[in-house]
Amino acid sequence: MGEPRYVVIAGDLMGRIAAGKWAVGELLPTEPELAAEYGVSRETLRRALLRLEQGGLISRHPGTGTRVERSTPVAAFTTQLGSVEDLTQYGEAAVRSILSVEPVTVDAALSAATGLAEGSGQVRITSTRRDPGSSGGVLSWARVYLGPGDAKAIAGDLEEGRQLIADLIEARTGRAVARVVQQVRAVGVPAAAAHLGVAPGSPGLEFVRRYYDASGALFEVTVSTRAGDRFAYETVLQRK
């Protein structure tokens, strides 16, 4: 398996900065322009820019743009994450199928699990993601919690989509992701996740992702479950 697309893009951008394509203090092209140039989603492009930011090459300023700070990376440890399904490209490679869309009121248990305000009204979107290149095999079973306004804005874009829901919200409302907090824990696959095709209670991994906008507001929470025998989580620390 080759390197994830965002890693390749990050390397290319680093090389262009080192070669003087953009001088220190100069702004890079906008995210939409770079995403179009490389033929990827903005989510993939942001992952590439994050690697440059972690290396001290750039700084990102909402409303202003992305500025070049150095021509070579600072000496540091970097982290690379991957999986057997190349889930770093998950939003582009896997196809979403909607199982249900329903209003819910956040109770104490859901609030503790997601960070959403207890008593708040949310829309829960339950879906699967499948790999079109592997006989349509289901990769994950997920529940996404959105405010009613955001859910209404993207209602027509959900079925059979490939884009991340956060990207759909940005496209429809202009609300962009500024920070994502992810937690991973081992779980028994719940009976409701029958689409995964494994027995209830089988080893699985649960990913909780909290999406925050530039104002710090939590506007999306995704809880996804994956069968443990179909996912590998690898961390590589490398000094540069």
Coordinates of C-alpha atoms in Angstrom, one line a residue:
M1 CA 0.0 0.0 0.0
G2 CA 1.4 3.4 -0.9
E3 CA 1.5 6.5 1.3
P4 CA -1.9 8.1 2.0
R5 CA -2.7 11.0 -0.4
Y6 CA -2.4 13.7 2.3
V7 CA 1.1 12.5 3.1
V8 CA 2.1 12.8 -0.6
I9 CA 0.6 16.3 -0.8
A10 CA 2.3 17.4 2.3
G11 CA 5.7 16.2 0.9
D12 CA 5.1 18.0 -2.3
L13 CA 4.1 21.3 -0.6
M14 CA 7.2 21.0 1.7
G15 CA 9.4 20.6 -1.4
R16 CA 7.8 23.6 -3.2
I17 CA 8.3 25.8 -0.1
A18 CA 11.9 24.7 0.3
A19 CA 12.5 25.5 -3.4
G20 CA 11.2 29.0 -2.9
K21 CA 7.8 28.7 -4.6
W22 CA 6.4 30.7 -1.7
A23 CA 8.7 32.9 0.3
V24 CA 8.7 33.2 4.1
G25 CA 5.9 35.5 5.0
E26 CA 3.9 34.9 1.8
L27 CA 0.4 33.4 1.8
L28 CA -0.2 30.0 0.3
P29 CA -3.1 29.7 -2.2
T30 CA -6.5 29.2 -0.5
E31 CA -7.7 25.8 0.6
P32 CA -10.2 25.5 -2.3
E33 CA -7.5 26.4 -4.8
L34 CA -5.0 23.9 -3.4
A35 CA -7.7 21.2 -3.1
A36 CA -8.6 21.8 -6.7
E37 CA -5.0 21.7 -7.8
Y38 CA -4.4 18.3 -6.2
G39 CA -7.8 16.9 -7.0
V40 CA -8.7 16.1 -3.4
S41 CA -11.3 17.1 -0.9
R42 CA -10.7 20.0 1.5
E43 CA -10.6 17.5 4.4
T44 CA -7.6 15.7 2.7
L45 CA -6.0 19.0 2.0
R46 CA -6.4 20.1 5.6
R47 CA -4.6 16.9 6.8
A48 CA -1.7 17.8 4.5
L49 CA -1.6 21.4 5.8
L50 CA -1.7 20.1 9.4
R51 CA 1.6 18.2 8.8
L52 CA 3.2 21.4 7.5
E53 CA 1.9 23.3 10.5
Q54 CA 3.2 20.6 12.9
G55 CA 6.6 21.0 11.3
G56 CA 6.5 24.8 11.8
L57 CA 6.5 25.5 8.1
I58 CA 3.2 27.4 8.1
S59 CA 0.7 29.1 10.4
R60 CA -3.0 29.2 9.7
H61 CA -5.1 32.3 10.4
P62 CA -8.9 32.2 9.9
G63 CA -10.0 35.1 7.7
T64 CA -6.5 35.8 6.6
G65 CA -5.0 32.6 5.2
T66 CA -2.1 30.3 5.5
R67 CA 1.3 32.0 5.9
V68 CA 4.7 30.5 5.3
E69 CA 6.8 30.7 8.4
R70 CA 9.9 28.6 7.6
S71 CA 11.5 27.1 4.5
T72 CA 12.5 23.9 6.4
P73 CA 10.8 22.0 9.1
V74 CA 11.8 22.3 12.8
A75 CA 13.4 19.2 14.4
A76 CA 10.5 17.4 16.0
F77 CA 8.7 14.1 16.4
T78 CA 5.8 13.6 14.0
T79 CA 2.9 11.1 14.1
Q80 CA 1.6 9.1 11.2
L81 CA -1.7 7.2 11.5
G82 CA -3.0 4.5 9.1
S83 CA -5.1 1.4 8.8
V84 CA -5.7 -1.7 6.7
E85 CA -8.4 0.1 4.8
D86 CA -6.4 3.4 4.4
L87 CA -9.0 5.2 6.5
T88 CA -7.0 8.4 6.3
Q89 CA -8.8 8.7 2.9
Y90 CA -12.0 7.4 4.5
G91 CA -14.2 10.3 3.5
E92 CA -13.3 10.0 -0.2
A93 CA -13.1 6.2 -0.6
A94 CA -16.1 4.9 1.4
V95 CA -19.7 5.4 0.4
R96 CA -22.3 6.4 3.0
S97 CA -25.7 4.8 3.2
I98 CA -28.4 6.3 5.4
L99 CA -30.3 4.0 7.7
S100 CA -32.4 6.6 9.6
V101 CA -32.7 10.3 10.4
E102 CA -34.6 11.1 13.6
P103 CA -34.8 13.9 16.3
V104 CA -33.5 13.0 19.7
T105 CA -33.2 14.7 23.1
V106 CA -29.8 14.3 24.7
D107 CA -30.1 12.4 27.9
A108 CA -27.4 12.2 30.7
A109 CA -25.7 9.1 29.2
L110 CA -25.5 10.5 25.7
S111 CA -24.2 13.8 27.1
A112 CA -21.5 12.0 28.9
A113 CA -20.5 10.1 25.8
T114 CA -20.6 12.9 23.3
G115 CA -20.1 16.2 25.2
L116 CA -23.5 17.5 23.9
A117 CA -25.6 19.5 26.3
E118 CA -28.0 17.4 28.3
G119 CA -31.6 18.3 27.3
S120 CA -30.6 19.7 23.9
G121 CA -32.4 18.7 20.8
Q122 CA -30.3 17.0 18.1
V123 CA -30.9 15.2 14.9
R124 CA -29.3 11.7 14.8
I125 CA -28.2 10.3 11.5
T126 CA -27.5 6.6 11.5
S127 CA -25.5 5.3 8.6
T128 CA -23.0 2.8 7.3
R129 CA -19.9 3.3 5.3
R130 CA -19.0 0.6 2.8
D131 CA -16.0 0.0 0.6
P132 CA -17.1 0.0 -3.1
G133 CA -13.8 -1.7 -4.1
S134 CA -14.4 -4.7 -1.8
S135 CA -17.8 -6.1 -2.8
G136 CA -19.5 -3.3 -0.9
G137 CA -18.2 -4.5 2.5
V138 CA -19.4 -2.4 5.4
L139 CA -16.5 -0.6 7.2
S140 CA -18.4 1.2 9.9
W141 CA -21.7 1.8 11.6
A142 CA -22.1 5.4 12.7
R143 CA -24.4 7.8 14.5
V144 CA -23.9 11.5 13.8
Y145 CA -25.5 14.2 16.0
L146 CA -26.2 17.6 14.5
G147 CA -28.2 20.6 15.4
P148 CA -31.6 20.8 13.6
G149 CA -30.4 23.7 11.4
D150 CA -27.3 22.0 10.1
A151 CA -29.2 18.8 9.6
K152 CA -31.8 20.5 7.5
A153 CA -29.2 22.3 5.5
I154 CA -27.5 19.1 4.3
A155 CA -30.6 16.8 4.2
G156 CA -30.5 16.6 0.4
D157 CA -26.8 15.7 0.3
L158 CA -26.6 12.7 2.5
E159 CA -27.7 9.6 0.6
E160 CA -24.9 7.7 -1.1
G161 CA -22.5 10.5 -0.4
R162 CA -18.7 10.2 -0.1
Q163 CA -18.0 13.6 1.5
L164 CA -17.6 13.9 5.3
I165 CA -20.7 15.4 6.9
A166 CA -18.5 18.2 8.3
D167 CA -17.5 19.2 4.7
L168 CA -21.2 19.1 3.6
I169 CA -22.1 21.5 6.5
E170 CA -19.3 23.9 5.4
A171 CA -20.4 23.8 1.8
R172 CA -24.0 24.6 2.8
T173 CA -23.6 26.9 5.7
G174 CA -20.0 28.2 5.6
R175 CA -19.3 26.8 9.1
A176 CA -15.9 25.3 8.9
V177 CA -14.1 22.8 11.2
A178 CA -11.4 24.4 13.3
R179 CA -10.6 21.5 15.6
V180 CA -11.5 17.8 15.9
V181 CA -11.1 15.9 19.1
Q182 CA -11.1 12.1 18.7
Q183 CA -11.3 9.4 21.3
V184 CA -10.9 5.7 20.6
R185 CA -12.0 2.9 22.9
A186 CA -12.4 -0.9 22.8
V187 CA -16.0 -2.0 22.8
G188 CA -18.2 -5.0 22.2
V189 CA -20.0 -4.5 18.9
P190 CA -23.6 -3.6 19.8
A191 CA -26.5 -5.7 18.4
A192 CA -27.8 -2.6 16.6
A193 CA -24.6 -2.7 14.4
A194 CA -25.8 -5.8 12.6
H195 CA -24.7 -4.3 9.3
L196 CA -21.1 -4.9 10.3
G197 CA -21.8 -8.6 9.8
V198 CA -20.3 -9.8 13.1
A199 CA -21.8 -11.3 16.2
P200 CA -23.0 -8.9 18.9
G201 CA -20.4 -8.5 21.5
S202 CA -17.5 -9.2 19.1
P203 CA -14.4 -7.1 19.7
G204 CA -14.7 -3.7 18.1
L205 CA -13.4 -0.1 18.2
E206 CA -15.6 2.9 18.9
F207 CA -14.4 6.3 17.6
V208 CA -16.0 9.5 19.0
R209 CA -15.1 12.6 17.0
R210 CA -16.2 16.0 18.2
Y211 CA -16.1 18.8 15.6
Y212 CA -15.6 22.4 16.7
D213 CA -15.9 25.6 14.6
A214 CA -13.7 28.7 14.8
S215 CA -15.7 30.1 17.7
G216 CA -15.1 26.9 19.7
A217 CA -18.7 25.7 19.4
L218 CA -19.3 22.0 19.2
F219 CA -21.5 21.5 16.2
E220 CA -21.1 17.8 15.2
V221 CA -20.4 14.6 17.1
T222 CA -19.8 11.3 15.3
V223 CA -19.8 8.0 17.1
S224 CA -18.7 5.2 14.8
T225 CA -18.1 1.5 15.5
R226 CA -15.8 -0.8 13.5
A227 CA -15.2 -4.5 13.8
G228 CA -11.9 -5.1 15.6
D229 CA -10.6 -7.7 13.0
R230 CA -10.9 -5.2 10.2
F231 CA -9.0 -2.3 11.6
A232 CA -5.4 -1.7 12.6
Y233 CA -4.2 1.5 14.3
E234 CA -0.5 2.3 13.9
T235 CA 1.5 5.2 15.4
V236 CA 5.0 6.0 14.1
L237 CA 7.2 8.5 15.8
Q238 CA 10.0 9.8 13.7
R239 CA 12.5 12.5 14.4
K240 CA 13.0 15.0 11.6

